[in-house]
Coordinates of C-alpha atoms in Angstrom, one line a residue:
Chain A
M300 CA 2.1 -21.1 -29.9
K301 CA 4.9 -17.9 -28.1
V302 CA 2.6 -14.7 -26.8
P303 CA 4.3 -12.3 -24.3
L304 CA 2.3 -13.5 -21.0
S305 CA 0.2 -9.9 -21.7
R306 CA -2.2 -12.5 -24.0
V307 CA -3.7 -14.5 -21.1
A308 CA -3.0 -12.1 -17.7
F309 CA -2.8 -9.1 -16.4
A310 CA -0.4 -8.2 -13.2
R311 CA -0.4 -5.9 -10.3
S312 CA 2.4 -5.5 -8.8
G313 CA 3.3 -4.0 -4.4
D314 CA 5.8 -3.9 -2.3
K315 CA 6.9 -4.5 2.0
G316 CA 9.8 -3.8 2.6
D317 CA 12.7 -4.7 0.2
T318 CA 10.7 -7.7 -0.8
A319 CA 7.7 -6.5 -4.1
N320 CA 4.8 -9.3 -5.1
V321 CA 3.9 -9.6 -8.8
G322 CA 0.5 -11.1 -9.0
V323 CA -0.1 -12.9 -11.9
I324 CA -3.9 -13.7 -12.5
A325 CA -4.9 -15.7 -15.6
L326 CA -7.6 -13.6 -18.6
V327 CA -9.8 -17.5 -18.3
P328 CA -9.3 -20.2 -16.2
E329 CA -7.7 -22.5 -18.7
A330 CA -4.7 -20.7 -19.4
Y331 CA -4.5 -20.4 -15.6
E332 CA -2.6 -24.0 -16.4
H333 CA 0.4 -22.5 -18.5
L334 CA 1.3 -20.2 -16.2
V335 CA 1.8 -22.2 -13.7
S336 CA 4.2 -24.3 -15.6
Q337 CA 5.8 -21.5 -17.4
V338 CA 5.9 -19.2 -15.2
T339 CA 8.2 -21.1 -13.0
P340 CA 10.3 -18.8 -10.1
E341 CA 13.8 -18.7 -12.2
R342 CA 12.4 -16.6 -15.3
V343 CA 10.8 -14.2 -13.6
K344 CA 14.3 -13.9 -10.9
A345 CA 15.8 -13.8 -14.9
H346 CA 12.9 -11.1 -16.4
F347 CA 14.0 -8.9 -13.2
A348 CA 18.0 -9.2 -12.5
G349 CA 18.5 -5.7 -13.4
V350 CA 16.3 -5.0 -9.7
C351 CA 16.0 -8.7 -8.3
R352 CA 19.3 -9.3 -5.8
G353 CA 17.3 -11.9 -3.8
D354 CA 15.4 -15.3 -4.7
V355 CA 12.2 -15.6 -6.5
E356 CA 9.1 -17.6 -4.4
R357 CA 6.3 -18.5 -5.6
F358 CA 2.9 -18.8 -4.0
E359 CA -0.3 -20.6 -6.6
L360 CA -3.7 -19.6 -5.9
P361 CA -6.1 -22.1 -8.3
N362 CA -8.7 -20.1 -6.9
L363 CA -8.3 -17.2 -8.2
S364 CA -6.6 -18.2 -11.2
A365 CA -3.1 -16.7 -9.9
L366 CA -0.2 -16.5 -8.9
N367 CA 1.8 -14.8 -6.5
F368 CA 5.5 -14.1 -6.5
L369 CA 7.5 -12.2 -4.0
L370 CA 10.5 -10.7 -5.2
H371 CA 13.6 -10.2 -2.9
E372 CA 16.2 -7.4 -1.9
S373 CA 14.4 -6.3 -5.5
L374 CA 13.4 -2.2 -3.8
G375 CA 17.1 -1.2 -3.5
G376 CA 16.6 -1.6 0.0
G377 CA 12.5 -0.6 0.5
G378 CA 10.8 1.9 2.0
T379 CA 12.7 5.8 2.1
V380 CA 16.1 3.9 1.9
S381 CA 15.4 3.2 -1.6
L382 CA 17.0 5.5 -4.3
M383 CA 14.9 3.7 -6.8
L384 CA 12.4 5.2 -9.0
D385 CA 9.8 2.2 -8.5
A386 CA 10.5 2.0 -5.3
Q387 CA 8.3 0.0 -4.7
G388 CA 8.0 -2.0 -7.5
K389 CA 4.6 -0.5 -8.9
T390 CA 5.1 -0.7 -12.1
F391 CA 6.7 -4.9 -11.9
G392 CA 3.3 -6.2 -13.1
A393 CA 3.3 -4.3 -16.5
G394 CA 6.9 -5.7 -16.7
I395 CA 5.6 -9.2 -16.1
L396 CA 3.6 -9.3 -18.9
A397 CA 6.2 -8.9 -21.6
L398 CA 8.0 -12.1 -20.8
E399 CA 7.2 -14.9 -23.3
V400 CA 5.1 -17.6 -22.8
E401 CA 4.0 -20.6 -24.7
V402 CA 0.2 -21.6 -24.9
P403 CA -2.0 -23.7 -27.1
E404 CA -3.0 -22.0 -29.8
A405 CA -7.3 -22.6 -28.5
V406 CA -6.7 -20.6 -25.0
V407 CA -4.8 -17.7 -26.8
A408 CA -7.8 -17.3 -28.7
V409 CA -10.1 -17.8 -26.1
C410 CA -8.2 -14.8 -24.6
D411 CA -7.9 -12.9 -27.4
R412 CA -11.4 -12.4 -27.4
V413 CA -11.4 -11.5 -23.6
V414 CA -9.2 -8.8 -24.4
A415 CA -11.3 -7.6 -27.8
G416 CA -13.9 -7.0 -25.1
E417 CA -16.3 -10.0 -27.8
I418 CA -17.0 -11.9 -24.1
P419 CA -15.7 -11.4 -20.5
G420 CA -12.8 -12.6 -18.6
R421 CA -14.0 -15.0 -16.2
P422 CA -12.5 -16.5 -13.0
P423 CA -12.8 -19.8 -12.2
G424 CA -16.0 -21.5 -11.4
E425 CA -17.7 -19.5 -14.1
E426 CA -19.0 -21.4 -17.0
Chain B
M3 CA -30.0 -11.6 -1.1
A4 CA -30.1 -13.5 2.8
G5 CA -30.5 -10.9 5.5
R6 CA -29.2 -8.1 6.9
I7 CA -26.8 -5.7 5.2
V8 CA -24.5 -3.8 6.5
R9 CA -22.3 -1.5 3.6
V10 CA -18.7 -0.4 4.6
A11 CA -17.6 2.1 2.1
S12 CA -14.1 3.4 1.6
G13 CA -13.4 6.8 1.4
Q14 CA -9.1 6.8 1.6
G15 CA -6.2 4.7 0.3
F16 CA -3.9 6.7 1.8
W17 CA -3.1 10.2 3.4
G18 CA -3.6 11.9 0.3
D19 CA -5.6 10.3 -1.8
W20 CA -8.4 12.2 -3.7
Q21 CA -10.3 14.3 -1.2
E22 CA -13.4 14.2 -2.9
A23 CA -13.9 10.2 -2.7
P24 CA -15.1 10.2 1.1
K25 CA -17.7 12.5 0.2
L26 CA -19.1 10.7 -3.5
Q27 CA -19.2 7.7 -0.8
V28 CA -21.6 9.9 1.7
R29 CA -23.2 11.6 -0.5
S30 CA -24.0 9.6 -3.6
G31 CA -26.0 6.5 -1.7
D32 CA -26.6 4.7 1.2
I33 CA -23.6 3.5 3.4
D34 CA -23.7 2.4 6.8
Y35 CA -19.6 2.7 8.1
L36 CA -17.3 5.3 6.3
M37 CA -13.3 3.8 6.6
L38 CA -11.0 6.1 5.9
D39 CA -7.2 4.7 5.8
Y40 CA -4.6 7.2 5.8
L41 CA -1.7 5.0 7.0
A42 CA 0.7 3.4 5.2
E43 CA 4.8 2.3 6.6
I44 CA 6.4 5.5 6.1
T45 CA 3.7 7.6 6.8
M46 CA 4.3 7.9 11.2
S47 CA 8.0 8.7 10.6
I48 CA 6.9 11.1 9.2
L49 CA 3.5 12.3 11.4
Q50 CA 6.0 11.8 14.2
K51 CA 8.7 14.6 12.8
Q52 CA 5.7 17.0 12.8
R53 CA 4.5 15.8 16.3
V54 CA 8.1 16.4 17.8
K55 CA 8.5 20.5 15.8
N56 CA 4.7 20.8 16.9
P57 CA 2.5 18.6 20.3
A58 CA -0.3 19.8 18.5
A59 CA -0.4 17.9 14.9
G60 CA 1.1 14.2 13.9
Y61 CA -2.1 12.9 13.0
A62 CA -4.2 13.2 9.1
R63 CA -4.6 16.9 9.1
D64 CA -7.1 16.5 6.3
F65 CA -9.1 14.3 8.2
V66 CA -10.9 17.5 10.5
P67 CA -12.1 19.5 7.2
L68 CA -13.4 16.2 6.2
M69 CA -15.3 16.3 8.9
L70 CA -16.7 19.6 9.4
D71 CA -18.0 19.3 6.1
L72 CA -19.0 15.9 6.4
A73 CA -20.9 15.7 9.8
P74 CA -24.5 17.4 9.4
E75 CA -24.6 14.5 7.4
L76 CA -23.4 12.5 8.7
V77 CA -26.1 12.0 11.3
E78 CA -28.8 12.5 9.3
G79 CA -28.1 9.6 7.8
G80 CA -26.8 7.4 10.0
V81 CA -23.4 6.8 8.7
R82 CA -20.6 5.8 11.6
V83 CA -17.0 6.8 10.5
V84 CA -13.6 4.2 11.3
T85 CA -10.2 5.6 10.8
N86 CA -6.9 5.7 11.4
A87 CA -6.3 9.5 10.7
G88 CA -5.0 9.6 14.4
G89 CA -1.4 8.7 13.4
V90 CA 0.8 9.2 16.2
N91 CA -1.4 11.6 18.0
P92 CA -5.3 10.8 18.0
A93 CA -6.3 13.3 21.3
A94 CA -4.6 15.9 19.5
C95 CA -6.7 15.0 16.4
R96 CA -9.7 14.8 18.7
D97 CA -9.2 18.1 20.1
A98 CA -8.5 19.7 16.4
L99 CA -12.4 18.1 15.4
V100 CA -14.2 18.9 19.5
A101 CA -13.0 22.7 18.5
G102 CA -14.2 22.6 14.6
L103 CA -17.8 20.6 15.2
A104 CA -18.1 23.8 17.8
D105 CA -18.8 26.1 14.3
V106 CA -20.9 23.6 13.3
A107 CA -24.8 23.0 13.3
T108 CA -26.0 18.7 13.5
A109 CA -29.0 17.2 14.7
R110 CA -27.5 15.8 17.6
P111 CA -23.8 15.7 19.1
L112 CA -21.4 13.7 17.8
R113 CA -19.3 11.4 19.9
I114 CA -15.6 11.0 19.0
A115 CA -13.5 8.0 20.1
I116 CA -10.1 7.6 20.3
V117 CA -8.1 5.0 20.6
T118 CA -4.8 5.3 22.1
G119 CA -1.8 2.7 23.6
D120 CA -0.7 1.3 20.1
D121 CA 2.8 4.5 20.2
L122 CA 4.9 2.5 22.1
M123 CA 7.8 5.0 21.2
E124 CA 7.4 6.3 25.1
R125 CA 7.2 3.1 26.2
L126 CA 10.1 1.6 24.7
G127 CA 12.9 2.0 27.7
D128 CA 11.1 0.0 30.0
L129 CA 10.1 -2.4 27.0
L130 CA 13.0 -3.2 26.0
D131 CA 14.1 -3.9 29.9
A132 CA 10.8 -6.4 30.5
G133 CA 13.1 -8.6 28.0
H134 CA 11.2 -7.4 24.8
E135 CA 14.0 -7.6 22.3
L136 CA 11.5 -6.8 19.2
R137 CA 14.2 -8.5 16.9
N138 CA 14.4 -7.2 13.4
M139 CA 11.7 -9.9 11.6
E140 CA 13.8 -9.1 7.9
T141 CA 17.7 -9.9 10.2
G142 CA 17.1 -10.6 13.4
A143 CA 19.1 -8.2 14.9
P144 CA 18.0 -7.1 18.2
L145 CA 16.0 -2.8 18.3
S146 CA 19.6 -2.1 20.9
D147 CA 21.3 -2.1 18.0
I148 CA 19.5 1.2 16.7
R149 CA 18.0 2.5 19.5
E150 CA 18.9 5.4 20.3
R151 CA 18.4 6.3 16.7
V152 CA 14.6 5.1 17.0
Y153 CA 12.0 7.7 15.3
S154 CA 8.6 5.8 16.1
A155 CA 7.4 2.6 17.5
N156 CA 4.0 1.5 16.4
A157 CA 2.5 -2.0 17.6
Y158 CA -0.4 -2.6 14.9
I159 CA -4.0 -3.6 16.6
G160 CA -6.6 -4.9 15.7
M161 CA -10.3 -5.0 16.5
E162 CA -11.3 -4.9 19.9
P163 CA -11.0 -2.0 20.7
I164 CA -12.7 -0.3 17.9
L165 CA -15.6 -2.7 19.2
E166 CA -15.4 -1.5 22.7
A167 CA -15.9 2.4 20.8
L168 CA -19.1 1.2 18.4
E169 CA -20.8 0.0 21.4
R170 CA -19.4 2.8 23.3
G171 CA -22.2 4.4 20.6
A172 CA -19.3 6.4 18.5
D173 CA -19.5 8.0 15.4
I174 CA -16.4 9.2 14.9
I175 CA -13.1 6.1 15.8
V176 CA -9.8 7.8 16.1
T177 CA -6.9 5.7 16.4
G178 CA -3.4 5.7 15.6
R179 CA -1.3 2.6 14.4
S180 CA -5.1 0.2 13.6
T181 CA -4.5 -2.7 11.0
D182 CA -6.6 -0.7 7.4
T183 CA -8.6 -3.9 7.0
A184 CA -9.4 -4.3 11.0
L185 CA -10.8 -0.4 9.7
T186 CA -13.0 -2.7 7.9
Y187 CA -13.6 -5.6 9.6
G188 CA -13.9 -4.0 13.0
P189 CA -17.8 -2.9 11.9
L190 CA -19.3 -6.4 10.5
V191 CA -17.9 -7.7 14.0
H192 CA -19.5 -5.5 15.9
E193 CA -23.0 -5.4 13.6
F194 CA -23.6 -9.1 13.1
G195 CA -22.7 -9.8 16.5
W196 CA -20.0 -12.7 15.6
A197 CA -17.5 -14.2 18.0
L198 CA -14.0 -13.5 18.6
D199 CA -13.0 -16.3 17.5
D200 CA -15.1 -17.0 14.8
W201 CA -11.5 -17.2 12.1
D202 CA -14.3 -18.0 9.0
R203 CA -16.2 -14.9 9.6
I204 CA -13.4 -12.8 10.6
A205 CA -11.1 -14.2 8.3
A206 CA -13.9 -12.9 5.5
G207 CA -13.4 -9.7 7.3
V208 CA -10.4 -9.5 6.7
V209 CA -10.9 -10.3 2.8
A210 CA -13.3 -6.7 2.6
G211 CA -10.9 -5.4 5.3
H212 CA -8.1 -5.2 1.8
I213 CA -10.2 -4.7 -0.9
N214 CA -11.9 -1.8 1.0
E215 CA -7.9 0.0 2.4
C216 CA -6.1 1.0 -1.4
G217 CA -9.4 3.4 -2.1
A218 CA -10.1 3.3 -6.1
Q219 CA -7.5 0.1 -6.4
A220 CA -10.6 -2.2 -6.2
A221 CA -12.8 -0.2 -8.4
G222 CA -11.1 0.2 -11.5
G223 CA -8.1 3.0 -10.1
N224 CA -4.3 1.5 -11.0
T225 CA -6.3 -1.3 -13.1
L226 CA -4.0 -3.2 -15.4
F227 CA -6.6 -5.1 -17.2
D228 CA -8.8 -3.2 -19.8
W229 CA -7.6 -0.1 -18.5
E230 CA -8.6 2.2 -21.4
G231 CA -12.0 1.3 -20.6
V232 CA -12.4 2.3 -17.5
D233 CA -13.9 6.0 -17.0
L234 CA -11.3 8.2 -14.2
E235 CA -12.1 11.2 -13.5
V236 CA -15.0 10.6 -11.2
P237 CA -14.1 7.8 -9.7
G238 CA -16.8 5.6 -7.4
Y239 CA -14.4 4.0 -4.4
P240 CA -15.2 0.5 -3.0
I241 CA -18.1 -0.4 -1.0
I242 CA -18.1 -3.9 0.8
E243 CA -21.7 -5.0 1.4
A244 CA -21.5 -7.5 3.9
T245 CA -24.5 -10.5 5.2
A246 CA -24.3 -12.0 8.8
D247 CA -23.0 -15.2 7.6
G248 CA -19.5 -13.7 6.1
T249 CA -19.9 -13.5 2.7
F250 CA -20.7 -10.1 0.6
V251 CA -20.7 -7.7 -2.6
V252 CA -18.5 -5.1 -3.7
T253 CA -20.2 -2.3 -5.1
K254 CA -19.6 1.3 -5.6
H255 CA -22.6 4.4 -5.9
P256 CA -23.9 3.7 -9.4
G257 CA -24.2 7.2 -11.3
L258 CA -20.4 7.2 -10.9
G259 CA -16.9 5.9 -12.4
G260 CA -14.8 3.2 -11.5
R261 CA -15.4 -0.3 -12.0
V262 CA -16.1 -3.1 -9.8
T263 CA -15.4 -6.5 -11.7
W264 CA -14.0 -10.2 -11.3
S265 CA -11.0 -8.5 -12.6
S266 CA -10.7 -5.7 -10.9
V267 CA -11.3 -7.4 -7.5
T268 CA -8.8 -9.6 -8.4
E269 CA -6.1 -7.6 -8.6
Q270 CA -6.5 -5.8 -5.4
L271 CA -6.8 -9.1 -3.8
V272 CA -3.4 -9.9 -5.3
Y273 CA -1.9 -6.6 -4.4
E274 CA 0.7 -6.7 -1.5
M275 CA 0.4 -10.7 -0.7
G276 CA 2.5 -12.4 1.1
D277 CA 2.0 -16.4 1.4
P278 CA -1.5 -16.4 0.8
A279 CA -2.5 -19.1 3.0
D280 CA -1.0 -16.7 5.9
Y281 CA -2.1 -13.4 5.8
I282 CA -1.4 -12.1 9.4
T283 CA -3.5 -10.3 11.2
P284 CA -4.0 -8.9 14.9
D285 CA -7.0 -11.3 15.1
C286 CA -7.3 -14.7 12.8
V287 CA -4.8 -15.4 9.9
A288 CA -6.3 -15.4 7.1
D289 CA -6.9 -17.7 3.9
F290 CA -6.6 -16.1 0.1
G291 CA -6.6 -19.7 -1.0
T292 CA -9.8 -20.3 0.2
V293 CA -11.7 -16.7 -1.8
R294 CA -13.9 -17.3 -4.5
V295 CA -14.3 -14.1 -6.5
A296 CA -18.2 -13.9 -8.4
D297 CA -18.8 -11.5 -11.1
L298 CA -22.3 -10.8 -10.8
G299 CA -22.4 -8.2 -13.4
G300 CA -24.1 -4.4 -13.0
D301 CA -20.5 -3.5 -11.1
R302 CA -21.1 -6.3 -8.3
V303 CA -18.8 -9.3 -7.4
R304 CA -19.5 -11.5 -4.8
V305 CA -16.5 -13.0 -2.8
S306 CA -17.4 -16.2 -0.3
G307 CA -15.5 -19.2 0.5
V308 CA -13.0 -17.4 3.2
T309 CA -11.4 -19.7 5.4
G310 CA -9.0 -18.3 8.6
G311 CA -7.3 -19.8 11.9
P312 CA -6.6 -18.7 15.4
R313 CA -4.7 -15.3 16.0
T314 CA -1.4 -15.4 17.5
D315 CA 0.6 -14.4 20.5
L316 CA 2.0 -12.0 19.0
L317 CA 1.7 -8.4 17.3
K318 CA 4.2 -6.7 14.5
V319 CA 5.3 -3.8 15.2
S320 CA 6.3 -0.6 13.1
I321 CA 9.3 0.7 13.9
A322 CA 11.4 3.6 11.7
Y323 CA 14.4 4.9 12.4
H324 CA 16.9 7.0 11.4
D325 CA 19.3 5.7 8.6
G326 CA 21.3 8.9 7.0
F327 CA 20.4 11.2 4.1
K328 CA 20.5 10.6 0.8
A329 CA 19.2 13.1 -2.6
T330 CA 17.7 12.5 -6.4
G331 CA 18.9 15.3 -8.0
S332 CA 17.4 15.1 -12.6
L333 CA 18.5 16.7 -15.6
T334 CA 16.3 15.5 -18.7
Y335 CA 19.0 15.3 -21.9
A336 CA 17.2 15.9 -26.0
G337 CA 18.9 14.1 -29.1
P338 CA 19.9 13.1 -31.0
D339 CA 22.2 10.8 -28.8
A340 CA 20.0 11.5 -25.6
L341 CA 21.1 8.4 -24.3
A342 CA 24.5 8.7 -24.6
K343 CA 24.8 12.7 -23.2
A344 CA 23.1 11.6 -19.9
R345 CA 25.5 8.8 -19.6
R346 CA 28.6 10.7 -20.3
A347 CA 27.0 13.4 -17.6
D348 CA 26.1 11.0 -14.8
E349 CA 30.4 10.2 -15.7
V350 CA 31.0 13.7 -15.5
L351 CA 29.5 14.1 -12.0
R352 CA 30.4 11.6 -10.0
A353 CA 34.0 12.0 -11.8
R354 CA 33.8 16.0 -9.6
L355 CA 32.0 13.8 -6.4
D356 CA 35.1 11.1 -6.7
R357 CA 37.9 14.9 -7.1
A358 CA 36.7 16.4 -4.2
G359 CA 36.8 13.2 -2.1
W360 CA 33.1 12.1 -0.8
A361 CA 31.9 9.2 -0.4
F362 CA 28.7 7.0 0.1
D363 CA 26.3 3.9 0.8
E364 CA 25.6 4.6 -2.5
V365 CA 24.9 6.0 -5.7
R366 CA 22.3 5.3 -8.3
T367 CA 22.0 6.4 -11.9
E368 CA 18.6 5.7 -14.2
F369 CA 17.9 6.7 -17.5
V370 CA 14.7 6.8 -18.0
G371 CA 12.6 6.0 -20.6
A372 CA 15.7 3.7 -21.6
G373 CA 14.6 0.8 -19.1
A374 CA 15.2 3.0 -15.3
C375 CA 11.1 1.0 -13.5
L376 CA 12.4 -2.4 -14.9
G377 CA 16.4 -2.0 -14.4
L378 CA 16.7 -2.8 -18.1
E379 CA 19.8 -2.5 -20.1
P380 CA 19.5 -0.4 -22.9
G381 CA 18.7 -1.9 -25.9
P382 CA 20.7 -0.7 -29.5
S383 CA 16.6 1.6 -29.8
A384 CA 17.8 3.2 -27.3
A385 CA 20.3 4.9 -28.9
D386 CA 17.4 7.0 -31.6
L387 CA 15.8 8.3 -28.5
P388 CA 14.4 11.8 -28.5
E389 CA 14.9 12.8 -25.0
V390 CA 16.8 10.4 -21.5
G391 CA 15.7 11.5 -18.0
L392 CA 19.5 11.1 -16.4
R393 CA 18.1 10.5 -12.6
V394 CA 21.1 10.3 -10.1
G395 CA 20.2 9.4 -6.6
V396 CA 23.3 9.4 -3.7
R397 CA 22.9 8.3 0.2
A398 CA 24.8 8.4 3.5
P399 CA 25.9 8.8 7.2
D400 CA 26.0 12.0 7.1
R401 CA 24.8 14.7 6.1
A402 CA 28.1 17.0 4.4
P403 CA 28.3 14.5 1.3
V404 CA 24.6 14.8 0.6
E405 CA 24.7 18.2 0.6
A406 CA 27.9 18.5 -2.0
F407 CA 25.7 15.9 -4.7
T408 CA 23.0 18.8 -4.6
R409 CA 25.7 21.2 -5.8
E410 CA 26.6 19.5 -8.4
I411 CA 23.2 18.7 -10.3
A412 CA 22.8 22.6 -11.6
P413 CA 26.5 23.1 -12.5
L414 CA 26.5 19.9 -15.3
I415 CA 24.0 22.2 -17.2
L416 CA 26.5 24.4 -18.3
A417 CA 29.7 22.5 -17.5
G418 CA 28.7 19.6 -18.8
P419 CA 27.1 17.8 -22.3
P420 CA 24.9 19.6 -24.7
S421 CA 21.3 19.8 -24.7
V422 CA 20.6 19.2 -20.9
T423 CA 17.1 21.0 -20.0
G424 CA 14.6 19.8 -17.2
F425 CA 16.2 22.2 -14.0
A426 CA 12.7 24.3 -13.2
G427 CA 12.9 22.4 -9.8
G428 CA 16.0 24.0 -7.9
R429 CA 18.5 21.9 -6.3
P430 CA 17.8 18.7 -4.7
R431 CA 16.3 18.1 -0.8
V432 CA 18.3 16.8 0.5
Q433 CA 16.0 14.2 2.4
E434 CA 16.4 12.2 6.1
V435 CA 16.6 8.5 5.9
M436 CA 13.6 6.7 7.8
A437 CA 14.8 2.7 7.8
Y438 CA 11.6 0.5 8.6
W439 CA 12.2 -1.9 11.0
P440 CA 9.2 -4.3 11.4
A441 CA 8.9 -6.4 14.4
L442 CA 6.9 -8.4 16.7
I443 CA 5.5 -8.6 20.5
D444 CA 3.7 -10.4 22.8
R445 CA -0.4 -8.9 22.4
T446 CA -0.2 -8.8 25.9
A447 CA 2.2 -6.0 26.8
V448 CA 0.5 -3.4 24.2
E449 CA -3.5 -4.3 25.0
S450 CA -2.9 -3.9 28.7
E451 CA -2.3 -0.2 27.9
L452 CA -4.8 -0.1 25.2
R453 CA -6.7 3.0 25.9
V454 CA -10.8 4.0 24.1
E455 CA -12.3 7.8 26.0
V456 CA -15.1 8.7 23.7
S457 CA -16.3 13.2 23.9
D458 CA -19.2 14.3 22.4
A459 CA -18.5 17.6 20.3

């Protein structure tokens, strides 16, 4: 089923010069493979078209069920040069969670229970 | 848990962080070390600016009263402090601390160490003459292109001076541009006697440092997952409980707010991350692709499995240089048609600046409330917004056009579109732009000048 990324993942973002980093973390390990197949650099670049002028790089962290994206040339020059309201990309983490992904219903159901507080979320390696 | 535990508590994540946090770390339970990180990329240039105006300034001023407040308890509890509060002037920070401590009764004198030699500003000419080009890591341009505009230049230094200071019995260690993570792993290497080439254990310390260096961010602050469920009124900042094998538990003092879970720790692990397999520090290259996280419950998260590789022959240098001027002005437009009014105001403003013949490197307009954070094109629903913030920023090589811009905001209130408010702050301030120039340098050129000075107060 098609859901916003916020149903199956959470995120945090930060800056390094003119590059923003966005880390996306699966709520449960079984959601991770769907992040890998769906949240591609091309889609992230398109999602952030309003700010991202450069390339998007992606790194996989299966050990954390996480993906790390580097959005180059996305902070208006970065640091004190930037005129942007969000010159440090602080809000990009929340922003990426609006991206739509196709995830099996059973996995979404587990994630929904995590968000509802019925069961805890999990890093890889935990039952 | 097997073996001795060393506790390194995080008390500040940046200059301007919550002043209560380090006090709560010392007063709410047992810790061995308190690490206080004050420096970000732009902080050094701000401190340098202060030092130019006043030779006794240039360090994080908040740090001194904090230490005077905590000094008796540091002695009593055997808590040692490691901080980069020294900024561009660790000696002045030490002098202020020594002067203040003269009036504070402690069970024994405190031993204070400062680390100097990371500041390359005075040596820049010599270094360039000796063939260190300090090329910009991103553009490849040599530093000579902007040499006259350089404001501050500091090498990111590692743990070795911190280790020396700890060996010499320092209670409070004040450094300049120590890398943030070294403030946590320096104490661990000292306590456990890890070899300087025990890359896996040092890498584990780097991961611990990365978790500690942003204060509350690892313990429920600025944490997205279940943010409504976290008590943030009096948050406990993170504490690393490390063991000699390089594994550690992230926790916080019981009884304080905040929350340490696998999710809060994992969010912090990916914060400001580049290539996870290539996390370069002065003392090793850590591989964040090997970090294992396990939630033990009760605000305890175990971190293990970290591996690392040898340190490189280079140190990173953080250089700030003057790069023109900028200013940002804001006004708020109320509906109906809030966005349309804000757009019209932007057109009027730009037309007036054009008419006066001012030119800028960049003029940026954002409509706050209508997608400014992500640069989104406002959709049809934006027409119904009850209010919209107009935020316009300009940047230019000279002060004059920026100054002119700051005078054109207020006139929009009477001579612009209607329903405008939110101009309480007065005319926008002209800011000097400090651009950032990251470079690399042969580590021996820096390390030969590093010094540790110890004094009792």
